[in-house]
Coordinates of N, CA and C and ligand atoms in Angstrom, one line a residue:
X52 N 119.4 -163.1 104.7 CA 119.0 -161.8 105.2 C 118.0 -161.2 104.2
X53 N 116.9 -160.7 104.7 CA 115.9 -160.1 103.8 C 116.2 -158.7 103.4
X54 N 116.2 -158.4 102.1 CA 116.5 -157.1 101.6 C 115.4 -156.1 102.0
X55 N 115.8 -154.9 102.4 CA 114.8 -153.9 102.6 C 114.8 -153.1 101.3
X56 N 113.7 -153.2 100.6 CA 113.6 -152.6 99.3 C 113.5 -151.1 99.3
X57 N 113.1 -150.6 100.5 CA 113.0 -149.1 100.6 C 114.4 -148.5 100.7
X58 N 115.3 -149.2 101.2 CA 116.7 -148.7 101.4 C 117.7 -149.7 100.8
X59 N 117.9 -149.6 99.4 CA 118.8 -150.5 98.7 C 120.2 -150.3 99.3
X60 N 121.0 -151.5 99.2 CA 122.3 -151.5 99.7 C 123.2 -150.6 98.9
X61 N 123.2 -150.8 97.5 CA 124.1 -149.9 96.7 C 123.2 -148.8 96.1
X62 N 123.4 -147.7 96.6 CA 122.6 -146.5 96.2 C 123.6 -145.3 96.1
X63 N 123.6 -144.7 94.8 CA 124.6 -143.6 94.6 C 124.3 -142.4 95.5
X64 N 123.1 -142.4 96.0 CA 122.7 -141.2 96.9 C 123.2 -141.5 98.3
X65 N 123.4 -142.7 98.6 CA 123.8 -143.1 100.0 C 125.2 -142.6 100.3
X66 N 125.5 -142.1 101.4 CA 126.8 -141.6 101.8 C 127.9 -142.7 101.9
X67 N 127.4 -144.0 102.1 CA 128.3 -145.1 102.1 C 128.7 -145.6 100.8
X68 N 128.1 -145.1 99.7 CA 128.4 -145.7 98.4 C 129.8 -145.4 98.0
X69 N 130.5 -146.4 97.5 CA 131.9 -146.2 97.0 C 131.9 -145.6 95.6
X70 N 132.3 -144.4 95.5 CA 132.4 -143.7 94.2 C 133.6 -144.0 93.4
X71 N 134.7 -144.3 94.1 CA 136.0 -144.5 93.4 C 136.5 -145.9 93.6
X72 N 137.1 -146.5 92.6 CA 137.7 -147.8 92.8 C 139.2 -147.5 93.2
X73 N 139.8 -148.5 93.8 CA 141.2 -148.4 94.2 C 142.1 -148.5 93.0
X74 N 143.0 -147.6 92.7 CA 143.9 -147.7 91.6 C 145.2 -148.4 92.0
X75 N 145.7 -149.1 91.0 CA 147.0 -149.8 91.2 C 148.1 -148.8 91.2
X76 N 149.4 -149.2 91.5 CA 150.5 -148.3 91.5 C 150.7 -147.7 90.1
X77 N 150.7 -148.5 89.1 CA 150.9 -148.0 87.7 C 149.8 -147.1 87.3
X78 N 148.6 -147.4 87.7 CA 147.5 -146.5 87.3 C 147.6 -145.2 88.0
X79 N 148.2 -145.2 89.2 CA 148.3 -143.9 89.9 C 149.4 -143.1 89.2
X80 N 150.4 -143.7 88.5 CA 151.4 -142.9 87.8 C 150.8 -142.2 86.6
X81 N 149.8 -142.8 86.0 CA 149.1 -142.2 84.8 C 150.0 -142.4 83.5
X82 N 151.3 -142.6 83.7 CA 152.2 -142.6 82.5 C 151.8 -143.7 81.5
X83 N 151.5 -144.9 81.9 CA 151.1 -145.9 80.9 C 149.9 -145.5 80.1
X84 N 148.9 -144.9 80.8 CA 147.7 -144.5 80.1 C 148.0 -143.4 79.1
X85 N 148.9 -142.4 79.5 CA 149.3 -141.3 78.5 C 150.0 -141.9 77.3
X86 N 150.9 -142.9 77.5 CA 151.6 -143.5 76.4 C 150.6 -144.2 75.5
X87 N 149.6 -144.9 76.1 CA 148.7 -145.6 75.3 C 147.9 -144.6 74.4
X88 N 147.5 -143.5 74.9 CA 146.8 -142.5 74.2 C 147.7 -141.9 73.0
X89 N 149.0 -141.7 73.3 CA 149.9 -141.1 72.3 C 150.1 -142.1 71.2
X90 N 150.2 -143.4 71.6 CA 150.3 -144.5 70.5 C 149.1 -144.5 69.6
X91 N 147.9 -144.4 70.2 CA 146.7 -144.4 69.5 C 146.6 -143.2 68.5
X92 N 147.0 -142.0 68.9 CA 147.0 -140.8 68.1 C 148.0 -141.0 67.0
X93 N 149.2 -141.6 67.3 CA 150.2 -141.8 66.3 C 149.7 -142.7 65.2
X94 N 149.0 -143.8 65.6 CA 148.5 -144.8 64.6 C 147.5 -144.1 63.6
X95 N 146.7 -143.2 64.2 CA 145.7 -142.5 63.4 C 146.3 -141.7 62.3
X96 N 147.5 -141.2 62.5 CA 148.2 -140.4 61.5 C 148.3 -141.1 60.2
X97 N 148.4 -142.5 60.2 CA 148.6 -143.3 59.0 C 147.3 -144.0 58.6
X98 N 146.2 -143.8 59.3 CA 145.0 -144.4 58.9 C 144.3 -143.7 57.8
X99 N 143.5 -144.3 56.9 CA 142.9 -143.6 55.8 C 142.0 -142.5 56.4
X100 N 142.0 -141.4 55.7 CA 141.2 -140.2 56.1 C 139.8 -140.3 55.5
X101 N 138.8 -140.0 56.2 CA 137.4 -140.0 55.7 C 136.8 -138.6 55.7
X102 N 137.6 -137.6 56.0 CA 137.1 -136.2 56.0 C 137.5 -135.5 54.7
X103 N 136.7 -134.5 54.4 CA 137.0 -133.7 53.2 C 137.4 -132.3 53.6
X104 N 138.3 -131.7 52.9 CA 138.7 -130.3 53.2 C 137.7 -129.4 52.5
X105 N 136.5 -129.3 53.1 CA 135.4 -128.4 52.5 C 135.8 -127.0 52.8
X106 N 135.6 -126.0 51.9 CA 134.9 -126.1 50.7 C 135.8 -126.4 49.5
X107 N 137.1 -126.6 49.7 CA 137.9 -126.9 48.5 C 137.5 -128.2 47.9
X108 N 137.3 -129.2 48.8 CA 136.8 -130.5 48.3 C 135.3 -130.6 48.6
X109 N 134.6 -130.9 47.5 CA 133.1 -131.0 47.6 C 132.7 -132.5 47.6
X110 N 131.7 -132.7 48.4 CA 131.1 -134.1 48.5 C 130.1 -134.2 47.4
X111 N 130.1 -135.3 46.7 CA 129.2 -135.6 45.6 C 128.1 -136.6 46.2
X112 N 126.9 -136.2 46.5 CA 126.0 -137.1 47.2 C 125.4 -138.1 46.2
X113 N 124.9 -139.2 46.7 CA 124.3 -140.2 45.8 C 123.0 -139.7 45.3
X114 N 122.4 -140.5 44.3 CA 121.1 -140.0 43.7 C 120.0 -140.0 44.7
X115 N 120.1 -140.8 45.7 CA 118.9 -140.9 46.7 C 118.9 -139.7 47.6
X116 N 120.0 -138.9 47.6 CA 120.1 -137.7 48.5 C 119.1 -136.7 48.3
X117 N 118.5 -136.2 49.4 CA 117.5 -135.1 49.2 C 118.1 -133.8 49.6
X118 N 118.5 -133.0 48.6 CA 119.0 -131.7 48.9 C 118.0 -130.6 48.6
X119 N 118.4 -129.5 48.2 CA 117.5 -128.3 48.0 C 116.4 -128.7 46.9
X120 N 115.1 -128.5 47.2 CA 114.1 -128.7 46.1 C 114.2 -127.6 45.0
X121 N 114.2 -128.1 43.8 CA 114.3 -127.2 42.6 C 113.2 -127.5 41.6
X122 N 112.9 -126.5 40.8 CA 111.9 -126.7 39.7 C 112.7 -127.1 38.4
X123 N 112.0 -128.1 37.7 CA 112.7 -128.6 36.5 C 112.3 -127.7 35.3
X124 N 113.4 -127.3 34.6 CA 113.2 -126.5 33.4 C 113.4 -127.4 32.2
X125 N 112.3 -127.5 31.4 CA 112.3 -128.4 30.3 C 112.2 -127.5 29.0
X126 N 113.3 -127.6 28.2 CA 113.3 -126.8 27.0 C 113.1 -125.3 27.2
X127 N 113.7 -124.8 28.2 CA 113.6 -123.4 28.5 C 112.3 -122.9 29.2
X128 N 111.4 -123.8 29.6 CA 110.3 -123.4 30.3 C 110.0 -124.4 31.5
X129 N 109.3 -123.9 32.5 CA 109.1 -124.8 33.7 C 108.1 -125.9 33.3
X130 N 108.3 -127.0 33.9 CA 107.3 -128.1 33.7 C 106.1 -127.9 34.6
X131 N 106.3 -127.1 35.6 CA 105.2 -126.9 36.6 C 103.9 -126.3 36.0
X132 N 102.8 -126.9 36.3 CA 101.5 -126.4 35.8 C 100.7 -125.7 36.9
X133 N 101.4 -125.4 38.0 CA 100.8 -124.6 39.1 C 99.5 -125.3 39.7
X134 N 99.5 -126.6 39.8 CA 98.4 -127.3 40.3 C 98.2 -127.1 41.9
X135 N 99.3 -126.8 42.5 CA 99.3 -126.5 44.0 C 99.4 -127.7 44.9
X136 N 99.6 -128.9 44.3 CA 99.6 -130.1 45.1 C 100.8 -130.0 46.1
X137 N 102.0 -129.6 45.6 CA 103.2 -129.5 46.4 C 103.0 -128.6 47.6
X138 N 102.3 -127.5 47.3 CA 102.1 -126.5 48.4 C 101.2 -127.1 49.5
X139 N 100.2 -127.9 49.0 CA 99.3 -128.6 50.0 C 100.0 -129.6 50.8
X140 N 100.9 -130.3 50.1 CA 101.6 -131.5 50.8 C 102.7 -131.0 51.7
X141 N 103.2 -129.8 51.5 CA 104.4 -129.3 52.3 C 104.1 -129.1 53.8
X142 N 104.7 -129.9 54.6 CA 104.3 -129.8 56.1 C 104.5 -128.5 56.7
X143 N 105.7 -127.8 56.4 CA 105.9 -126.5 57.1 C 105.4 -125.3 56.3
X144 N 104.6 -125.6 55.3 CA 104.0 -124.5 54.4 C 105.1 -123.6 53.8
X145 N 106.1 -124.3 53.3 CA 107.3 -123.5 52.7 C 107.1 -123.0 51.3
X146 N 106.1 -123.6 50.6 CA 105.9 -123.3 49.2 C 104.7 -122.4 49.0
X147 N 104.9 -121.3 48.2 CA 103.8 -120.5 47.8 C 103.9 -120.2 46.3
X148 N 102.7 -120.1 45.7 CA 102.7 -119.9 44.3 C 101.5 -119.1 43.8
X149 N 101.6 -118.6 42.6 CA 100.4 -117.9 42.1 C 100.3 -118.4 40.6
X150 N 99.2 -119.0 40.3 CA 99.0 -119.6 38.9 C 98.5 -118.6 37.9
X151 N 98.9 -118.8 36.7 CA 98.5 -117.9 35.6 C 98.3 -118.8 34.4
X152 N 97.6 -118.2 33.4 CA 97.4 -119.0 32.2 C 98.1 -118.3 31.0
X153 N 98.6 -119.2 30.1 CA 99.4 -118.6 29.0 C 98.4 -117.9 28.0
X154 N 98.8 -116.8 27.5 CA 97.9 -116.0 26.7 C 97.6 -116.7 25.4
X155 N 98.5 -117.4 24.8 CA 98.3 -118.1 23.6 C 97.7 -119.5 23.7
X156 N 97.6 -120.0 25.0 CA 97.1 -121.3 25.2 C 96.4 -121.4 26.6
X157 N 95.1 -121.0 26.6 CA 94.4 -120.9 27.9 C 94.4 -122.2 28.7
X158 N 94.6 -123.4 28.1 CA 94.6 -124.6 28.8 C 96.0 -124.9 29.5
X159 N 96.9 -124.1 29.2 CA 98.3 -124.3 29.7 C 98.5 -123.3 30.9
X160 N 98.6 -123.9 32.1 CA 98.9 -123.0 33.3 C 100.4 -123.1 33.7
X161 N 100.8 -122.0 34.3 CA 102.1 -122.0 34.8 C 102.2 -121.1 36.0
X162 N 103.2 -121.3 36.8 CA 103.3 -120.5 38.1 C 103.9 -119.1 37.7
X163 N 103.1 -118.1 37.9 CA 103.5 -116.7 37.7 C 104.6 -116.4 38.8
X164 N 104.3 -116.8 40.0 CA 105.2 -116.7 41.1 C 105.3 -118.1 41.7
X165 N 106.5 -118.4 42.0 CA 106.8 -119.7 42.8 C 107.9 -119.5 43.7
X166 N 107.6 -119.7 45.0 CA 108.7 -119.4 46.0 C 108.7 -120.5 47.0
X167 N 110.0 -120.8 47.4 CA 110.2 -121.8 48.5 C 111.0 -121.1 49.6
X168 N 110.4 -121.1 50.8 CA 111.1 -120.4 51.9 C 112.1 -121.5 52.5
X169 N 113.4 -121.3 52.3 CA 114.3 -122.3 52.7 C 114.6 -122.3 54.2
X170 N 114.1 -121.3 54.9 CA 114.2 -121.3 56.3 C 113.2 -122.3 56.9
X171 N 112.1 -122.6 56.1 CA 111.1 -123.5 56.6 C 111.3 -124.9 56.1
X172 N 111.9 -125.0 54.9 CA 112.0 -126.4 54.3 C 112.7 -127.3 55.2
X173 N 112.1 -128.6 55.3 CA 112.7 -129.6 56.1 C 113.3 -130.8 55.2
X174 N 113.3 -130.5 53.9 CA 113.9 -131.5 53.0 C 113.2 -132.9 53.1
X175 N 111.9 -132.8 53.3 CA 111.2 -134.1 53.4 C 110.9 -134.8 52.1
X176 N 110.9 -134.0 51.0 CA 110.7 -134.6 49.7 C 109.2 -134.8 49.4
X177 N 108.3 -134.4 50.2 CA 106.8 -134.7 49.9 C 106.4 -133.9 48.6
X178 N 107.0 -132.7 48.4 CA 106.6 -132.0 47.2 C 107.0 -132.8 45.9
X179 N 108.1 -133.4 46.0 CA 108.6 -134.2 44.9 C 107.7 -135.5 44.7
X180 N 107.3 -136.1 45.8 CA 106.4 -137.3 45.8 C 105.1 -137.0 45.1
X181 N 104.5 -135.8 45.4 CA 103.1 -135.6 45.0 C 103.0 -135.0 43.6
X182 N 104.1 -134.4 43.1 CA 104.0 -133.6 41.9 C 103.7 -134.6 40.7
X183 N 102.6 -134.3 40.0 CA 102.2 -135.2 38.9 C 103.0 -134.9 37.6
X184 N 103.8 -133.9 37.6 CA 104.5 -133.5 36.4 C 106.0 -133.7 36.5
X185 N 106.5 -134.3 37.6 CA 107.9 -134.4 37.8 C 108.5 -133.0 37.6
X186 N 107.9 -132.0 38.2 CA 108.3 -130.6 37.9 C 109.1 -130.1 39.1
X187 N 109.0 -130.7 40.3 CA 109.8 -130.3 41.4 C 110.5 -131.5 41.9
X188 N 111.8 -131.4 42.0 CA 112.6 -132.6 42.5 C 113.7 -132.1 43.5
X189 N 114.1 -133.1 44.3 CA 115.2 -132.8 45.3 C 116.5 -132.9 44.6
X190 N 117.2 -131.8 44.6 CA 118.5 -131.7 43.9 C 119.6 -132.2 44.8
X191 N 120.9 -132.2 44.4 CA 122.0 -132.6 45.2 C 122.6 -131.4 45.9
X192 N 122.0 -130.2 45.8 CA 122.6 -129.0 46.3 C 122.4 -128.9 47.9
X193 N 123.5 -129.0 48.6 CA 123.4 -128.9 50.0 C 124.1 -127.7 50.5
X194 N 124.7 -126.9 49.6 CA 125.5 -125.7 49.9 C 124.6 -124.5 49.9
X195 N 123.8 -124.4 51.0 CA 122.8 -123.3 51.0 C 123.1 -122.3 52.0
X196 N 123.4 -121.1 51.5 CA 123.8 -120.0 52.4 C 123.0 -118.8 52.1
X197 N 122.5 -118.1 53.2 CA 121.9 -116.8 53.0 C 122.2 -115.9 54.2
X198 N 122.1 -114.6 54.0 CA 122.5 -113.7 55.0 C 121.3 -113.0 55.6
X199 N 120.1 -113.2 55.1 CA 118.9 -112.5 55.6 C 117.7 -113.4 55.4
X200 N 116.6 -113.1 56.1 CA 115.4 -113.9 55.9 C 114.9 -113.7 54.5
X201 N 115.0 -112.5 54.0 CA 114.5 -112.3 52.6 C 115.3 -113.1 51.6
X202 N 116.6 -113.2 51.9 CA 117.5 -114.0 51.0 C 117.1 -115.5 51.0
X203 N 116.5 -115.9 52.1 CA 116.2 -117.4 52.2 C 114.9 -117.8 51.4
X204 N 114.2 -116.8 50.8 CA 113.0 -117.1 50.0 C 113.5 -117.2 48.6
X205 N 113.5 -118.4 48.1 CA 114.0 -118.7 46.7 C 112.9 -118.5 45.7
X206 N 113.1 -117.6 44.7 CA 112.1 -117.4 43.7 C 112.4 -118.3 42.5
X207 N 111.6 -118.1 41.4 CA 111.8 -118.9 40.2 C 113.2 -118.8 39.6
X208 N 113.7 -117.6 39.7 CA 115.0 -117.4 39.1 C 116.1 -118.3 39.7
X209 N 115.9 -118.6 41.0 CA 116.9 -119.4 41.7 C 116.5 -120.9 41.8
X210 N 115.2 -121.1 41.5 CA 114.7 -122.5 41.6 C 114.8 -123.3 40.3
X211 N 114.7 -122.6 39.2 CA 114.7 -123.3 37.9 C 116.0 -123.9 37.6
X212 N 116.1 -125.2 37.3 CA 117.3 -125.8 36.9 C 117.0 -126.7 35.7
X213 N 117.9 -126.6 34.6 CA 117.6 -127.4 33.4 C 117.6 -128.9 33.7
X214 N 116.7 -129.6 33.0 CA 116.5 -131.0 33.3 C 117.8 -131.8 33.1
X215 N 118.6 -131.3 32.2 CA 119.9 -132.0 31.9 C 120.8 -132.1 33.2
X216 N 120.7 -131.0 34.0 CA 121.5 -131.0 35.2 C 120.9 -131.8 36.3
X217 N 119.7 -132.3 36.1 CA 119.0 -133.1 37.1 C 118.8 -134.5 36.7
X218 N 119.5 -134.9 35.6 CA 119.3 -136.2 35.0 C 119.4 -137.4 36.0
X219 N 120.4 -137.3 36.8 CA 120.6 -138.4 37.7 C 119.4 -138.6 38.7
X220 N 118.9 -137.5 39.2 CA 117.8 -137.6 40.1 C 116.5 -138.0 39.4
X221 N 116.3 -137.5 38.2 CA 115.1 -137.8 37.4 C 115.1 -139.3 37.0
X222 N 116.3 -139.8 36.7 CA 116.4 -141.2 36.4 C 116.2 -142.1 37.6
X223 N 116.7 -141.6 38.8 CA 116.4 -142.3 40.0 C 114.9 -142.4 40.3
X224 N 114.3 -141.2 40.1 CA 112.8 -141.1 40.4 C 112.0 -142.0 39.5
X225 N 112.4 -142.0 38.2 CA 111.7 -142.9 37.3 C 111.7 -144.3 37.7
X226 N 112.9 -144.8 38.2 CA 113.1 -146.1 38.6 C 112.3 -146.4 39.9
X227 N 112.5 -145.4 40.9 CA 112.0 -145.6 42.2 C 110.4 -145.5 42.2
X228 N 109.9 -144.5 41.5 CA 108.5 -144.3 41.5 C 107.8 -145.5 40.7
X229 N 108.4 -145.9 39.6 CA 107.8 -146.9 38.8 C 107.8 -148.2 39.6
X230 N 108.8 -148.5 40.4 CA 108.9 -149.6 41.2 C 107.8 -149.6 42.2
X231 N 107.5 -148.4 42.8 CA 106.5 -148.2 43.8 C 105.1 -148.5 43.3
X232 N 104.8 -147.9 42.1 CA 103.5 -148.0 41.7 C 103.2 -149.1 40.6
X233 N 104.3 -149.7 40.1 CA 104.2 -150.7 39.1 C 103.6 -150.1 37.8
X234 N 102.8 -150.8 37.1 CA 102.2 -150.3 35.9 C 101.0 -149.4 36.1
X235 N 100.6 -149.3 37.3 CA 99.4 -148.5 37.6 C 99.6 -147.0 37.2
X236 N 100.8 -146.5 37.6 CA 101.1 -145.1 37.3 C 102.6 -145.0 37.0
X237 N 102.9 -144.9 35.7 CA 104.3 -144.8 35.3 C 104.6 -143.3 35.1
X238 N 105.6 -142.9 35.9 CA 106.0 -141.5 35.8 C 106.9 -141.3 34.6
X239 N 106.4 -141.3 33.4 CA 107.2 -141.1 32.2 C 107.1 -139.6 31.8
X240 N 108.2 -139.2 31.2 CA 108.3 -137.8 30.8 C 107.2 -137.4 29.8
X241 N 106.9 -138.4 29.0 CA 105.9 -138.1 27.9 C 104.5 -137.9 28.5
X242 N 104.3 -138.2 29.7 CA 102.9 -138.1 30.3 C 102.6 -136.6 30.7
X243 N 103.7 -135.8 30.8 CA 103.3 -134.5 31.3 C 102.9 -133.6 30.1
X244 N 102.1 -132.6 30.5 CA 101.3 -131.8 29.4 C 102.2 -131.1 28.4
X245 N 103.4 -130.7 28.9 CA 104.3 -130.0 27.9 C 104.7 -131.0 26.9
X246 N 105.0 -132.3 27.3 CA 105.4 -133.3 26.3 C 104.3 -133.6 25.3
X247 N 103.1 -133.6 25.8 CA 101.9 -133.9 25.0 C 101.9 -132.8 23.9
X248 N 102.1 -131.5 24.3 CA 102.1 -130.4 23.4 C 103.3 -130.5 22.4
X249 N 104.4 -130.9 23.0 CA 105.6 -131.0 22.1 C 105.4 -132.1 21.1
X250 N 104.8 -133.2 21.5 CA 104.6 -134.3 20.6 C 103.6 -133.9 19.5
X251 N 102.6 -133.1 20.0 CA 101.6 -132.6 19.0 C 102.3 -131.7 18.0
X252 N 103.3 -130.9 18.4 CA 103.9 -130.0 17.5 C 104.8 -130.8 16.5
X253 N 105.4 -131.9 17.1 CA 106.3 -132.7 16.2 C 105.5 -133.5 15.2
X254 N 104.3 -134.0 15.6 CA 103.6 -134.9 14.7 C 102.6 -134.1 13.8
X255 N 102.0 -133.1 14.4 CA 101.0 -132.3 13.7 C 101.4 -130.8 13.7
X256 N 102.3 -130.5 12.9 CA 102.9 -129.1 12.9 C 101.7 -128.1 12.8
X257 N 101.7 -127.1 13.7 CA 100.8 -126.1 13.6 C 99.6 -126.3 14.5
X258 N 99.3 -127.5 15.0 CA 98.2 -127.8 15.9 C 98.6 -127.5 17.3
X259 N 97.8 -126.7 18.0 CA 98.1 -126.6 19.5 C 97.3 -127.7 20.2
X260 N 97.6 -127.8 21.5 CA 96.9 -128.8 22.3 C 95.4 -128.6 22.2
X261 N 95.0 -127.3 22.3 CA 93.5 -127.0 22.2 C 93.0 -127.5 20.9
X262 N 93.7 -127.2 19.8 CA 93.2 -127.6 18.5 C 93.1 -129.1 18.4
X263 N 94.1 -129.7 19.0 CA 94.1 -131.2 19.0 C 92.9 -131.8 19.7
X264 N 92.6 -131.2 20.8 CA 91.4 -131.7 21.6 C 90.1 -131.4 20.8
X265 N 90.1 -130.2 20.2 CA 88.9 -129.9 19.3 C 88.7 -130.9 18.2
X266 N 89.9 -131.2 17.6 CA 89.9 -132.2 16.5 C 89.4 -133.5 17.0
X267 N 89.8 -133.9 18.2 CA 89.4 -135.1 18.8 C 87.9 -135.2 19.1
X268 N 87.4 -134.0 19.5 CA 85.9 -133.9 19.8 C 85.2 -134.2 18.4
X269 N 85.7 -133.5 17.4 CA 85.0 -133.6 16.1 C 85.1 -135.1 15.6
X270 N 86.2 -135.7 15.8 CA 86.3 -137.1 15.4 C 85.3 -138.0 16.2
X271 N 85.2 -137.7 17.5 CA 84.3 -138.5 18.3 C 82.9 -138.3 17.8
X272 N 82.5 -137.0 17.5 CA 81.2 -136.7 17.0 C 80.9 -137.4 15.7
X273 N 81.8 -137.3 14.8 CA 81.6 -137.9 13.5 C 81.4 -139.4 13.6
X274 N 82.2 -140.0 14.6 CA 82.0 -141.5 14.8 C 80.6 -141.8 15.3
X275 N 80.1 -141.0 16.2 CA 78.8 -141.2 16.8 C 77.7 -141.1 15.7
X276 N 77.8 -140.0 14.9 CA 76.8 -139.9 13.9 C 76.8 -141.0 12.9
X277 N 78.0 -141.5 12.5 CA 78.1 -142.6 11.6 C 77.5 -143.9 12.2
X278 N 77.6 -144.0 13.5 CA 77.0 -145.1 14.2 C 75.5 -145.1 14.1
X279 N 74.9 -143.8 14.3 CA 73.4 -143.6 14.2 C 72.9 -144.0 12.8
X280 N 73.7 -143.6 11.8 CA 73.2 -143.8 10.4 C 73.2 -145.3 10.0
X281 N 74.0 -146.1 10.8 CA 74.0 -147.6 10.4 C 72.7 -148.3 10.7
Ligands
SF4_357 S1 111.0 -130.7 50.8 FE1 109.3 -130.9 52.2 S2 109.5 -129.0 53.4 FE2 110.8 -128.7 51.6 S3 109.5 -127.6 50.1 FE3 109.3 -129.8 49.7 S4 107.5 -130.5 50.9 FE4 108.1 -128.5 51.7
SF4_358 S1 105.6 -128.3 41.2 FE1 104.3 -130.0 40.6 S2 102.9 -130.3 42.4 FE2 103.8 -128.2 42.6 S3 102.4 -126.8 41.6 FE3 103.9 -127.4 40.0 S4 103.0 -129.2 39.0 FE4 101.9 -128.9 40.9

C-alpha cells in the first residue's frame, strides 16, 4: 500500500490516534508502583548525602571557581594602577573608575574611585584576564547579598582584599597564565610596578622609582659620551 504523506497514519492530532496504552490488572491497582516508589525513597535515606545545610555549612569552591571580582591589596595599598583595561574589557560595563596620581610620585597612578556594579557583573573573568598587574582577581566569594541597587555597587572599601587571603587564586593564575603564554609573558609578582618600587627601596634605600629612572638615564648618557670619546 502506498503511504499518503499528507495524511500520516500515526498522528497525535488525528482523532484515531491511541493516546493511552492498555494497563494490566496489577497496573490498574497502582499498589505495586506505589510500593516501588516507597522502597526507592527508603533506600535514599541511607544513601550518602551530597547536599549542604547552607548557610550553617559553607561550600569551599576550588581555585578555578570564579566568584566575586575583588581588588588585590598588596602591603596595605592597591596593586591597581588605574589603566582602565578591565573597564574596557568588561562586557556589561560593570566597572567604573577614576584615576589619580600620587602626590609624592607622579609616575604612580592609582584609582581614586573604583566601583563594580554587582547587578551587572556576569562573573566572566575578563577583567582578571586583561589586568597587567594581577590587581583584580576572581575570589571564592559567592555569598553576595544586597537589599538595594545602591548597595549592589561595590566600592574600594568592599573590593580591596589582602593578597594573603587570595593566595590560592593568585597561585592558580600564576600557573594557568604562565602555561597559557609560556615564557613570552610571565605573570610574576615582581613585574608589577609596586614591586619594582619595593625592590628599589630594598636595594637602593631612599631612591624612588622616578629617581631610579633618572639615574638610569644619566648612566645611559654617560655610556654614550664615553663611546664618543673612544
Ligand atoms: S567578571 Fe566580567 S562582568 Fe564582572 S566585572 Fe569582571 S569583566 Fe565585568
Ligand atoms: S584592575 Fe588591573 S586592568 Fe583594571 S584598571 Fe587596575 S591595573 Fe588596570
